[in-house]
Short mmCIF file of C-alpha atoms in Angstrom, two decimals:
data_model
loop_
_atom_site.label_atom_id
_atom_site.label_comp_id
_atom_site.label_asym_id
_atom_site.label_seq_id
_atom_site.Cartn_x
_atom_site.Cartn_y
_atom_site.Cartn_z
CA MET A 1 -35.34 19.70 30.90
CA PRO A 2 -36.98 16.36 31.43
CA SER A 3 -38.55 16.77 28.07
CA MET A 4 -35.23 16.89 26.31
CA ILE A 5 -34.14 13.66 28.34
CA ASP A 6 -37.57 12.04 27.52
CA ALA A 7 -36.96 12.45 24.21
CA LEU A 8 -33.65 11.38 23.98
CA ILE A 9 -34.52 8.13 25.89
CA GLU A 10 -37.95 6.97 24.31
CA PRO A 11 -36.48 5.38 21.27
CA TRP A 12 -33.96 2.81 23.13
CA ARG A 13 -37.17 1.76 25.40
CA LEU A 14 -38.41 -0.24 22.22
CA GLU A 15 -36.56 -3.39 21.69
CA PHE A 16 -36.65 -3.20 17.69
CA MET A 17 -35.02 0.10 18.71
CA GLN A 18 -32.51 -1.14 20.28
CA ARG A 19 -31.54 -4.06 17.57
CA ALA A 20 -31.61 -1.69 15.00
CA LEU A 21 -29.49 0.30 16.82
CA LEU A 22 -26.80 -2.57 17.42
CA ALA A 23 -27.04 -3.85 14.51
CA THR A 24 -26.09 -0.35 12.48
CA THR A 25 -23.30 0.85 15.06
CA LEU A 26 -21.89 -2.97 14.40
CA ALA A 27 -22.13 -2.26 10.38
CA SER A 28 -20.59 1.33 10.53
CA ILE A 29 -17.74 0.09 12.98
CA THR A 30 -17.04 -2.90 10.96
CA ALA A 31 -17.61 -0.82 7.60
CA ALA A 32 -15.31 2.56 9.03
CA LEU A 33 -12.24 0.23 9.79
CA VAL A 34 -12.10 -1.52 6.64
CA GLY A 35 -13.34 1.87 4.37
CA CYS A 36 -9.98 3.30 5.97
CA TYR A 37 -8.36 0.90 3.59
CA VAL A 38 -10.99 1.68 0.86
CA VAL A 39 -10.79 5.53 0.91
CA LEU A 40 -6.66 5.49 1.35
CA ARG A 41 -6.08 3.06 -1.69
CA GLY A 42 -8.44 4.94 -3.81
CA VAL A 43 -10.61 1.47 -4.46
CA ALA A 44 -14.18 3.03 -3.50
CA PHE A 45 -15.37 1.65 -6.53
CA LEU A 46 -14.60 -2.05 -5.11
CA GLY A 47 -16.25 -0.84 -2.28
CA ASP A 48 -19.81 -0.26 -4.12
CA ALA A 49 -19.12 -3.33 -6.54
CA LEU A 50 -18.41 -6.20 -4.03
CA PRO A 51 -21.90 -5.45 -1.39
CA HIS A 52 -23.50 -5.44 -4.96
CA ALA A 53 -22.15 -8.69 -5.48
CA THR A 54 -23.23 -10.24 -2.58
CA PHE A 55 -26.81 -10.03 -4.12
CA GLY A 56 -26.25 -12.59 -5.80
CA GLY A 57 -25.15 -15.25 -2.95
CA VAL A 58 -28.61 -13.60 -0.87
CA ALA A 59 -30.88 -14.66 -3.87
CA VAL A 60 -29.14 -18.07 -4.25
CA ALA A 61 -29.60 -18.49 -0.46
CA PHE A 62 -33.25 -17.46 -0.76
CA LEU A 63 -34.06 -19.93 -3.36
CA LEU A 64 -32.50 -22.73 -1.74
CA GLY A 65 -33.62 -22.18 1.49
CA GLY A 66 -30.40 -21.48 3.15
CA ASN A 67 -28.37 -19.02 5.51
CA VAL A 68 -28.76 -15.52 3.87
CA TYR A 69 -25.08 -14.22 5.23
CA LEU A 70 -23.52 -17.60 3.93
CA GLY A 71 -24.64 -16.88 0.69
CA ALA A 72 -23.44 -13.46 0.72
CA ALA A 73 -20.28 -14.05 2.21
CA VAL A 74 -19.48 -16.91 -0.60
CA ALA A 75 -20.83 -14.62 -3.31
CA ALA A 76 -18.31 -11.60 -2.01
CA VAL A 77 -15.59 -13.55 -1.39
CA LEU A 78 -15.83 -15.46 -4.92
CA SER A 79 -16.66 -11.90 -6.88
CA ALA A 80 -13.25 -11.09 -4.69
CA LEU A 81 -11.42 -13.63 -6.14
CA ILE A 82 -12.44 -14.10 -9.52
CA MET A 83 -11.47 -10.05 -10.12
CA SER A 84 -8.52 -10.62 -8.65
CA LEU A 85 -8.03 -13.63 -10.82
CA LEU A 86 -9.52 -11.52 -13.68
CA SER A 87 -6.54 -8.63 -13.30
CA ARG A 88 -3.54 -10.56 -12.93
CA ARG A 89 -1.07 -10.94 -15.31
CA GLY A 90 -2.25 -7.71 -16.93
CA LEU A 91 -5.06 -9.60 -18.30
CA LEU A 92 -7.68 -6.83 -17.67
CA LYS A 93 -7.39 -3.47 -15.80
CA HIS A 94 -8.56 -4.13 -12.07
CA ASP A 95 -11.23 -1.45 -12.32
CA THR A 96 -12.85 -3.49 -15.56
CA ALA A 97 -12.04 -6.95 -13.77
CA VAL A 98 -14.01 -5.41 -10.99
CA GLY A 99 -17.04 -3.61 -13.07
CA MET A 100 -17.24 -6.92 -15.06
CA VAL A 101 -17.82 -9.24 -12.39
CA PHE A 102 -20.17 -7.22 -9.95
CA ILE A 103 -22.75 -6.76 -12.28
CA VAL A 104 -22.43 -10.35 -13.49
CA ALA A 105 -23.20 -10.86 -9.99
CA PHE A 106 -25.96 -8.62 -9.18
CA ALA A 107 -27.81 -9.60 -12.61
CA LEU A 108 -28.01 -13.49 -11.83
CA GLY A 109 -29.46 -12.11 -8.20
CA MET A 110 -32.21 -10.25 -10.47
CA LEU A 111 -32.52 -13.33 -12.49
CA LEU A 112 -33.45 -15.89 -9.71
CA ALA A 113 -35.78 -12.87 -7.74
CA SER A 114 -37.47 -12.78 -10.83
CA LEU A 115 -37.97 -16.72 -10.75
CA ARG A 116 -40.67 -16.10 -7.68
CA PRO A 117 -42.08 -12.97 -7.63
CA ASN A 118 -42.75 -13.35 -4.28
CA TYR A 119 -39.59 -13.08 -3.17
CA THR A 120 -38.70 -9.77 -4.86
CA TYR A 121 -40.27 -7.46 -1.43
CA ASN A 122 -37.71 -9.69 0.67
CA LEU A 123 -34.82 -9.00 -1.87
CA ALA A 124 -35.95 -5.56 -1.30
CA ASN A 125 -35.10 -5.58 1.96
CA PHE A 126 -31.46 -6.47 1.95
CA ILE A 127 -31.00 -3.86 -1.29
CA PHE A 128 -32.10 -0.99 0.67
CA GLY A 129 -31.60 -2.34 4.42
CA SER A 130 -34.53 -2.60 6.88
CA PRO A 131 -32.37 -2.20 10.47
CA LEU A 132 -35.64 -1.98 12.24
CA ALA A 133 -36.40 -5.43 11.06
CA VAL A 134 -33.12 -6.86 12.43
CA ARG A 135 -33.62 -10.00 14.73
CA TRP A 136 -31.35 -10.87 17.72
CA ASP A 137 -29.55 -13.94 15.50
CA ASP A 138 -28.69 -11.46 12.79
CA ILE A 139 -27.19 -9.45 15.12
CA TRP A 140 -25.12 -12.31 16.65
CA VAL A 141 -23.54 -12.82 13.07
CA MET A 142 -22.95 -9.43 12.55
CA ALA A 143 -20.67 -9.45 15.60
CA GLY A 144 -19.18 -12.87 14.95
CA ILE A 145 -17.87 -11.47 11.16
CA GLY A 146 -17.31 -8.03 12.70
CA GLY A 147 -15.25 -8.64 15.53
CA ALA A 148 -13.13 -11.63 13.49
CA LEU A 149 -12.78 -8.97 10.63
CA VAL A 150 -11.05 -6.06 12.93
CA ALA A 151 -9.18 -8.70 14.71
CA LEU A 152 -7.62 -10.00 11.65
CA LEU A 153 -7.29 -5.93 10.87
CA LEU A 154 -5.20 -5.67 14.14
CA LEU A 155 -3.31 -8.72 14.19
CA PHE A 156 -1.79 -8.00 10.29
CA TRP A 157 -1.51 -3.82 10.73
CA LYS A 158 2.01 -3.55 9.83
CA GLU A 159 1.43 -5.90 6.90
CA ILE A 160 -1.29 -4.34 5.55
CA LEU A 161 0.50 -0.93 6.21
CA VAL A 162 3.30 -1.98 4.11
CA THR A 163 1.61 -3.20 1.51
CA VAL A 164 -0.54 -0.49 0.94
CA TYR A 165 2.25 2.27 1.22
CA ASP A 166 4.99 0.21 -0.91
CA PRO A 167 4.15 -3.31 -2.72
CA PRO A 168 7.21 -4.22 -3.76
CA MET A 169 8.76 -3.27 -0.54
CA ALA A 170 6.67 -5.84 1.00
CA THR A 171 6.94 -8.45 -0.93
CA ALA A 172 11.48 -7.75 -0.72
CA LEU A 173 10.40 -8.37 3.23
CA GLY A 174 8.98 -11.55 2.57
CA VAL A 175 5.16 -10.21 3.20
CA PRO A 176 3.10 -11.74 0.51
CA ALA A 177 1.73 -9.01 -0.88
CA ALA A 178 -0.92 -10.36 -3.17
CA TRP A 179 -2.50 -12.23 -0.65
CA VAL A 180 -2.60 -9.38 1.82
CA GLU A 181 -4.18 -7.51 -1.16
CA LEU A 182 -6.56 -10.36 -1.52
CA GLY A 183 -7.50 -10.69 2.03
CA LEU A 184 -7.98 -6.82 1.91
CA MET A 185 -10.88 -6.81 -0.74
CA VAL A 186 -12.35 -10.12 1.14
CA GLY A 187 -12.38 -7.82 4.04
CA VAL A 188 -14.33 -5.01 2.27
CA ALA A 189 -16.61 -8.21 0.73
CA LEU A 190 -17.24 -9.20 4.51
CA ALA A 191 -18.09 -5.82 5.62
CA ALA A 192 -20.75 -5.40 3.45
CA VAL A 193 -22.07 -8.81 4.30
CA VAL A 194 -22.05 -6.90 7.77
CA GLY A 195 -24.07 -4.33 6.67
CA LEU A 196 -25.94 -6.28 4.51
CA LYS A 197 -29.53 -6.02 6.65
CA ALA A 198 -28.95 -3.02 8.47
CA VAL A 199 -28.34 -0.68 5.73
CA GLY A 200 -28.68 -2.43 2.91
CA ILE A 201 -26.32 -3.18 -0.59
CA VAL A 202 -27.02 0.18 -2.16
CA LEU A 203 -25.94 2.25 1.01
CA VAL A 204 -23.08 0.16 2.69
CA MET A 205 -21.02 1.76 0.13
CA ALA A 206 -21.37 4.90 1.84
CA LEU A 207 -20.69 3.81 5.54
CA LEU A 208 -17.32 2.15 3.95
CA VAL A 209 -16.29 5.73 2.50
CA LEU A 210 -17.88 8.58 3.92
CA PRO A 211 -16.69 8.14 8.27
CA PRO A 212 -13.12 7.34 6.38
CA ALA A 213 -13.08 10.09 4.13
CA THR A 214 -14.29 12.74 7.03
CA ALA A 215 -12.01 11.16 9.29
CA GLN A 216 -8.94 11.98 7.09
CA LEU A 217 -9.72 15.64 6.49
CA VAL A 218 -9.26 16.47 10.34
CA ALA A 219 -7.04 13.56 11.31
CA PRO A 220 -3.50 13.89 12.23
CA ASN A 221 -2.33 10.50 11.48
CA LEU A 222 -3.44 6.93 10.54
CA PRO A 223 -4.38 5.70 14.25
CA VAL A 224 -6.32 8.42 14.96
CA MET A 225 -8.01 8.25 11.40
CA MET A 226 -9.17 4.94 12.15
CA ALA A 227 -10.20 5.81 14.99
CA MET A 228 -12.04 8.96 14.25
CA ALA A 229 -13.89 7.01 11.23
CA VAL A 230 -15.15 4.41 14.05
CA ALA A 231 -16.04 7.06 16.00
CA LEU A 232 -17.98 8.97 13.35
CA GLY A 233 -19.34 5.97 11.92
CA ALA A 234 -20.86 5.48 15.47
CA LEU A 235 -22.10 8.68 15.89
CA ALA A 236 -24.35 8.59 12.28
CA SER A 237 -25.91 5.46 13.12
CA VAL A 238 -27.14 6.97 16.61
CA LEU A 239 -28.29 10.21 14.88
CA GLY A 240 -29.85 9.10 11.65
CA LEU A 241 -32.02 6.19 13.95
CA TYR A 242 -33.11 9.45 16.08
CA VAL A 243 -34.44 11.22 13.06
CA ALA A 244 -35.78 8.45 11.34
CA TYR A 245 -37.55 7.71 14.83
CA TYR A 246 -39.31 11.06 15.15
CA GLY A 247 -39.74 12.12 11.25
CA ASP A 248 -40.83 8.48 10.36
CA VAL A 249 -38.33 8.10 7.21
CA SER A 250 -36.46 5.58 6.11
CA PRO A 251 -33.04 4.90 8.93
CA SER A 252 -30.73 3.52 6.25
CA ALA A 253 -30.77 6.48 4.47
CA CYS A 254 -31.04 8.96 7.66
CA ILE A 255 -27.57 7.16 8.70
CA VAL A 256 -25.84 8.09 5.51
CA LEU A 257 -26.90 11.27 5.42
CA SER A 258 -25.71 12.06 8.66
CA ALA A 259 -22.59 10.99 7.73
CA ALA A 260 -22.28 13.11 5.00
CA GLY A 261 -23.23 15.40 7.16
CA PHE A 262 -20.15 14.78 8.74
CA PHE A 263 -18.42 14.78 6.23
CA LEU A 264 -19.42 18.62 5.34
CA LEU A 265 -19.07 20.09 8.84
CA ALA A 266 -15.56 19.02 8.28
CA LEU A 267 -14.88 20.19 4.98
CA VAL A 268 -16.00 23.84 6.32
CA TRP A 269 -13.74 23.05 9.43
CA ARG A 270 -10.67 22.43 7.33
CA HIS A 271 -11.41 25.74 5.42
CA LEU A 272 -12.01 27.70 8.02
CA ARG A 273 -8.22 26.67 9.83
CA GLY A 274 -7.05 27.26 6.54
CA ARG A 275 -8.08 30.83 6.30
CA ARG A 276 -7.25 31.17 9.83
CA ALA A 277 -3.85 29.93 8.83
CA ARG A 278 -3.28 31.79 5.71
CA SER A 279 -4.41 35.07 7.52
CA PRO A 280 -1.76 37.10 9.49
CA MET B 1 40.11 -10.67 -5.64
CA GLY B 2 38.06 -10.79 -2.54
CA PRO B 3 34.95 -12.94 -1.73
CA SER B 4 32.18 -11.94 -3.79
CA ALA B 5 28.62 -10.41 -2.47
CA LEU B 6 27.12 -10.54 -5.28
CA GLU B 7 27.25 -12.99 -8.39
CA VAL B 8 25.30 -12.63 -11.25
CA GLU B 9 24.93 -15.30 -13.98
CA GLU B 10 23.57 -15.48 -17.26
CA LEU B 11 20.54 -13.92 -16.12
CA TRP B 12 18.02 -13.21 -18.23
CA ALA B 13 14.84 -11.20 -17.87
CA GLY B 14 11.84 -9.31 -19.09
CA TYR B 15 8.63 -8.08 -19.73
CA ASN B 16 5.61 -9.50 -21.43
CA GLY B 17 7.91 -11.45 -23.92
CA HIS B 18 10.49 -8.33 -24.22
CA VAL B 19 14.22 -8.89 -23.05
CA ALA B 20 15.29 -6.00 -20.55
CA LEU B 21 18.17 -8.11 -19.53
CA GLU B 22 20.36 -10.76 -21.78
CA ALA B 23 22.54 -13.03 -20.55
CA VAL B 24 24.30 -10.72 -17.35
CA SER B 25 26.51 -11.94 -15.71
CA PHE B 26 28.98 -9.91 -13.06
CA SER B 27 30.01 -10.24 -9.18
CA ILE B 28 30.78 -7.65 -6.77
CA GLU B 29 33.09 -8.15 -4.05
CA GLN B 30 32.42 -8.09 -0.54
CA GLY B 31 33.01 -4.53 0.73
CA CYS B 32 32.32 -2.61 -2.51
CA LEU B 33 30.92 1.28 -3.06
CA ALA B 34 29.28 -0.08 -6.97
CA GLY B 35 27.80 1.48 -9.27
CA LEU B 36 25.42 -0.19 -11.62
CA VAL B 37 25.27 2.37 -14.46
CA GLY B 38 23.42 2.81 -17.50
CA PRO B 39 21.34 4.86 -19.68
CA ASN B 40 17.04 5.08 -19.13
CA GLY B 41 15.67 1.88 -19.93
CA SER B 42 19.07 -0.20 -19.79
CA GLY B 43 17.67 -2.75 -16.97
CA LYS B 44 19.12 -1.45 -13.82
CA SER B 45 15.81 -1.53 -11.94
CA THR B 46 14.70 -4.59 -13.65
CA LEU B 47 18.31 -6.18 -12.47
CA LEU B 48 17.70 -4.84 -9.26
CA ARG B 49 14.26 -5.93 -8.69
CA THR B 50 15.05 -9.45 -9.85
CA ILE B 51 17.99 -9.60 -7.35
CA ILE B 52 15.48 -8.84 -4.49
CA GLY B 53 12.93 -10.95 -5.90
CA LEU B 54 10.33 -9.23 -7.08
CA LYS B 55 10.39 -10.49 -10.63
CA ARG B 56 11.09 -13.85 -11.27
CA PRO B 57 13.78 -14.48 -14.17
CA TRP B 58 13.45 -16.66 -17.54
CA ARG B 59 16.92 -18.12 -16.14
CA GLY B 60 20.03 -17.53 -14.72
CA ARG B 61 21.45 -17.76 -11.21
CA ILE B 62 22.03 -15.05 -8.35
CA THR B 63 23.98 -15.61 -5.37
CA VAL B 64 24.20 -13.52 -2.19
CA PHE B 65 27.49 -13.96 -0.21
CA GLY B 66 27.64 -17.43 -1.82
CA GLN B 67 23.59 -18.47 -1.36
CA PRO B 68 20.57 -18.17 -2.66
CA PRO B 69 19.08 -14.35 -2.18
CA ARG B 70 17.54 -14.33 1.48
CA LYS B 71 15.94 -10.73 2.37
CA SER B 72 17.90 -10.99 5.59
CA LEU B 73 21.27 -10.24 3.56
CA LEU B 74 19.43 -7.80 0.87
CA GLY B 75 18.45 -3.99 2.24
CA TYR B 76 16.38 -2.63 -0.87
CA MET B 77 15.93 1.16 -1.69
CA PRO B 78 12.68 1.16 -4.82
CA GLN B 79 12.98 4.62 -7.09
CA VAL B 80 10.72 7.30 -5.22
CA GLU B 81 8.07 7.13 -6.95
CA VAL B 82 6.73 3.75 -6.11
CA PRO B 83 5.48 4.15 -2.60
CA ASP B 84 2.43 5.74 -2.15
CA TRP B 85 3.46 9.02 -0.13
CA SER B 86 -0.41 10.45 0.66
CA LEU B 87 -0.78 8.28 3.52
CA PRO B 88 -0.88 9.84 6.56
CA ILE B 89 1.83 8.05 8.20
CA THR B 90 4.81 9.02 9.91
CA VAL B 91 8.81 9.25 8.40
CA LEU B 92 8.88 6.85 11.30
CA ASP B 93 6.60 4.60 10.22
CA VAL B 94 7.89 4.09 6.67
CA VAL B 95 11.59 3.56 8.50
CA LEU B 96 10.33 0.95 10.89
CA MET B 97 9.19 -1.01 7.80
CA GLY B 98 12.88 -1.86 7.29
CA ARG B 99 12.66 -3.58 10.65
CA TYR B 100 9.64 -6.01 9.76
CA GLY B 101 11.49 -8.61 7.70
CA LYS B 102 13.63 -9.31 11.27
CA LEU B 103 10.17 -9.53 13.01
CA GLY B 104 8.36 -12.34 11.37
CA VAL B 105 4.04 -12.16 11.35
CA LEU B 106 2.52 -10.87 14.11
CA ARG B 107 5.13 -9.41 16.06
CA ARG B 108 5.48 -5.52 16.48
CA PRO B 109 8.39 -3.27 16.28
CA GLY B 110 9.49 -2.74 19.90
CA LYS B 111 11.55 -0.19 21.34
CA ALA B 112 14.81 -1.52 19.84
CA ASP B 113 13.26 -1.03 16.72
CA ARG B 114 12.27 2.27 17.15
CA ILE B 115 15.75 2.98 18.48
CA LYS B 116 17.51 1.40 15.06
CA ALA B 117 15.04 3.23 13.33
CA MET B 118 16.31 6.66 14.54
CA GLU B 119 19.33 5.46 14.27
CA ALA B 120 19.11 5.15 10.51
CA LEU B 121 17.51 8.43 10.50
CA ALA B 122 20.50 10.20 12.31
CA ARG B 123 22.62 9.10 9.52
CA VAL B 124 20.53 10.40 6.61
CA GLY B 125 20.34 13.58 8.53
CA MET B 126 17.00 13.10 9.30
CA ALA B 127 16.53 12.58 12.82
CA ASP B 128 14.44 15.81 13.48
CA LYS B 129 11.96 15.03 10.95
CA ALA B 130 10.86 11.73 12.55
CA GLY B 131 7.57 12.60 13.55
CA ARG B 132 6.72 14.65 10.13
CA ARG B 133 4.12 13.29 8.20
CA ILE B 134 5.28 11.91 5.02
CA GLN B 135 2.79 14.01 2.90
CA GLU B 136 5.22 17.32 3.64
CA LEU B 137 8.36 15.61 2.77
CA SER B 138 10.17 17.30 -0.21
CA GLY B 139 11.43 14.60 -3.23
CA GLY B 140 15.13 14.77 -1.80
CA GLU B 141 14.03 14.40 2.04
CA GLN B 142 11.56 11.22 0.53
CA ARG B 143 14.66 9.56 -0.86
CA ARG B 144 16.50 10.54 2.45
CA THR B 145 13.24 8.47 4.14
CA LEU B 146 13.81 5.25 1.61
CA LEU B 147 17.37 5.21 2.50
CA ALA B 148 17.28 5.29 5.93
CA ARG B 149 14.46 2.65 5.69
CA ALA B 150 16.86 0.61 3.67
CA LEU B 151 19.58 0.75 6.39
CA ALA B 152 17.21 -0.18 8.74
CA GLN B 153 17.26 -3.33 7.22
CA GLU B 154 20.60 -3.65 8.81
CA ALA B 155 21.59 -6.10 5.88
CA PRO B 156 25.02 -6.39 4.28
CA LEU B 157 24.35 -5.82 1.00
CA LEU B 158 22.38 -2.97 -0.04
CA LEU B 159 20.65 -2.41 -4.03
CA LEU B 160 19.72 1.50 -4.11
CA ASP B 161 17.54 2.40 -7.09
CA GLU B 162 18.65 5.72 -8.13
CA PRO B 163 19.25 7.37 -4.81
CA PHE B 164 20.69 10.88 -6.71
CA ALA B 165 18.12 11.48 -8.90
CA GLY B 166 17.02 14.92 -8.09
CA LEU B 167 18.94 15.72 -4.80
CA ASP B 168 20.52 18.90 -5.24
CA ALA B 169 24.60 19.28 -4.95
CA PRO B 170 25.16 19.57 -1.20
CA THR B 171 22.74 16.33 -0.22
CA GLN B 172 24.08 14.24 -2.76
CA HIS B 173 27.35 14.94 -1.55
CA GLU B 174 26.12 13.90 1.82
CA LEU B 175 24.92 10.76 0.64
CA LEU B 176 27.99 9.93 -0.94
CA HIS B 177 29.92 10.53 2.47
CA LEU B 178 27.37 7.99 4.00
CA PHE B 179 27.68 5.54 1.37
CA GLN B 180 31.46 5.28 1.94
CA GLY B 181 31.05 5.43 5.69
CA LEU B 182 29.16 2.35 4.96
CA ARG B 183 31.74 0.58 2.74
CA ARG B 184 34.49 1.13 5.28
CA GLU B 185 31.88 -0.78 7.87
CA GLY B 186 32.11 -3.52 5.56
CA CYS B 187 28.74 -2.72 4.05
CA THR B 188 28.47 -3.70 0.19
CA LEU B 189 26.48 -1.23 -1.56
CA LEU B 190 25.23 -1.59 -5.50
CA VAL B 191 23.78 1.84 -6.62
CA ALA B 192 22.15 2.26 -9.88
CA THR B 193 22.15 5.36 -11.49
CA HIS B 194 22.24 6.95 -14.79
CA ASP B 195 24.64 10.21 -13.18
CA LEU B 196 28.10 8.64 -14.64
CA SER B 197 29.86 11.93 -13.41
CA CYS B 198 29.08 11.17 -9.29
CA VAL B 199 30.42 6.91 -10.00
CA ALA B 200 33.44 8.49 -11.85
CA THR B 201 34.53 10.59 -9.09
CA HIS B 202 32.96 8.69 -5.90
CA PHE B 203 32.59 4.96 -6.39
CA ASP B 204 35.60 1.83 -6.65
CA HIS B 205 34.02 -0.42 -8.50
CA ALA B 206 30.95 -0.31 -11.31
CA VAL B 207 28.71 -2.41 -13.65
CA PHE B 208 28.32 -0.77 -17.06
CA LEU B 209 24.72 -2.18 -18.23
CA ASN B 210 23.02 -1.63 -22.01
CA ARG B 211 20.47 -4.68 -21.25
CA ARG B 212 23.51 -7.12 -21.12
CA VAL B 213 26.94 -6.29 -19.28
CA VAL B 214 29.15 -3.91 -21.14
CA ALA B 215 32.22 -4.15 -18.41
CA PHE B 216 32.31 -4.46 -14.88
CA GLY B 217 35.09 -4.34 -12.07
CA PRO B 218 37.51 -1.72 -10.70
CA LEU B 219 36.30 1.57 -11.96
CA HIS B 220 40.25 2.67 -13.18
CA GLU B 221 40.10 -0.59 -15.28
CA VAL B 222 36.92 -0.47 -16.60
CA LEU B 223 36.09 3.67 -17.19
CA THR B 224 36.95 3.47 -20.78
CA GLU B 225 35.98 5.42 -23.95
CA GLU B 226 34.81 2.19 -25.35
CA VAL B 227 32.96 0.82 -22.57
CA LEU B 228 31.42 4.47 -22.26
CA ARG B 229 30.23 4.29 -26.04
CA GLN B 230 29.08 0.87 -26.03
CA THR B 231 26.61 1.65 -22.78
CA PHE B 232 25.48 5.20 -23.58
CA GLN B 233 25.64 5.09 -27.07
CA ARG B 234 24.62 7.99 -28.85
CA HIS B 235 23.82 9.32 -25.55
CA LEU B 236 26.77 10.00 -24.58
CA LEU B 237 29.05 13.25 -25.07
CA LEU B 238 32.44 12.73 -24.16
CA VAL B 239 34.70 15.70 -23.05
CA ARG B 240 37.90 14.25 -21.94
CA GLU B 241 38.57 16.55 -18.92
CA GLY B 242 41.97 14.69 -17.18
CA GLU B 243 40.81 11.06 -16.18
CA ILE B 244 36.51 12.26 -15.77
CA TYR B 245 34.49 11.96 -18.53
CA ALA B 246 31.55 14.16 -18.41
CA GLU B 247 28.13 12.71 -19.45
CA HIS B 248 25.39 13.88 -21.67
CA ASP B 249 22.29 12.27 -21.57
#
């Protein structure tokens, strides 16, 4: 079936599609790994809030003509720090602090964007993502941040594991649990930065949550869950780009909906397996 | 009196301005199986958390084997409600965490650590469940897993928070047997519990706590009606059965 193979290969003959594939795969792999923490800890709201908070930094960078990734990273890390400080010592509930800080950062971005109406179009690209407009220098930055993040996650694996499972015990064992928690928040923020251009602020949360949630339904243990989340994230990127190419629709939306499709399949699989186990 | 494993002097601690521990002073000799006894809310957990360094005291002094508390000297078992049992990890993963303190940053548990962890699991009767996912454990198995993790720390002083709560009688008996074995090996244990009858029949020392220390020392000296009344106040119904007191909480 040469026509089928041609159809599979055709999109990747175009350089902008190659770049889109690299960018979305990088974004989904990073998000999937960090997302395992988000899903297991039950902090999906954080996974929504920190990407939104980057918008303030993106707008400042635009206005000052600075590096957008740097602006986004500074905004996200600062927001994570302020959320953490506000919820310390029981001043505010963590959830409340997260909700307050991210929306202030986002509003700041909107205010700055409205100062220069001609920016609005460019800034919208960061909100909804534009993987087809990704340049090679974007990819290098994404690979740099993503690679560093993955390396740190693997390096401090045991410290992260004990902090997520039992924070007081982590402290008793000499692990600085508060710093590990803060580091994980910063990790979520940086994963959002990686996904900024490829899938956009609004949809990056989907990459943080959907592949790990899918993997959690079927994986027998944590290492398998992480590996599956990464594979599912990458697969969703490829599938989404195919659909977007042939259907001429929004690529970021297709990637997220592909990830959601995998989740539904996993749900059905689990249901069927449960029924088989119950039947005599 | 032998050399002390744990000395607490004039310790004050609390939460948001509310006092939980009031001028707490006591000491425990090396090689004791000591009960930390008091009703709910008497400050038992707070005391253990302060000794382990999870909570900063308002003032007071703690020494462990004559030194400031160090993680290598202290093994700890939190209450079973503290950890997140929904994580997709195994019993062995949890017990291996007990080895982290000895490993330092960046080093992973190796074969020797796995052997120690399996030994600890065997001591609590869980060796056959090492590969089990923690989500599937019963309450008693969760407690034994946490106890195995405390044992894997190989610390000379063990602080255990309510290890008996929710256990059936045979499992409780096995644990007591294990504690006595550990004591014979030279380990010192301080076990927080509100199960007075268990302490009365199987422990050799006790600290009676109700925000302040009511009494501490060898059980036969401190287990008096007056001490029990002061510790448990109206929560206690005393029934004299020979030398054993029954509790009503």
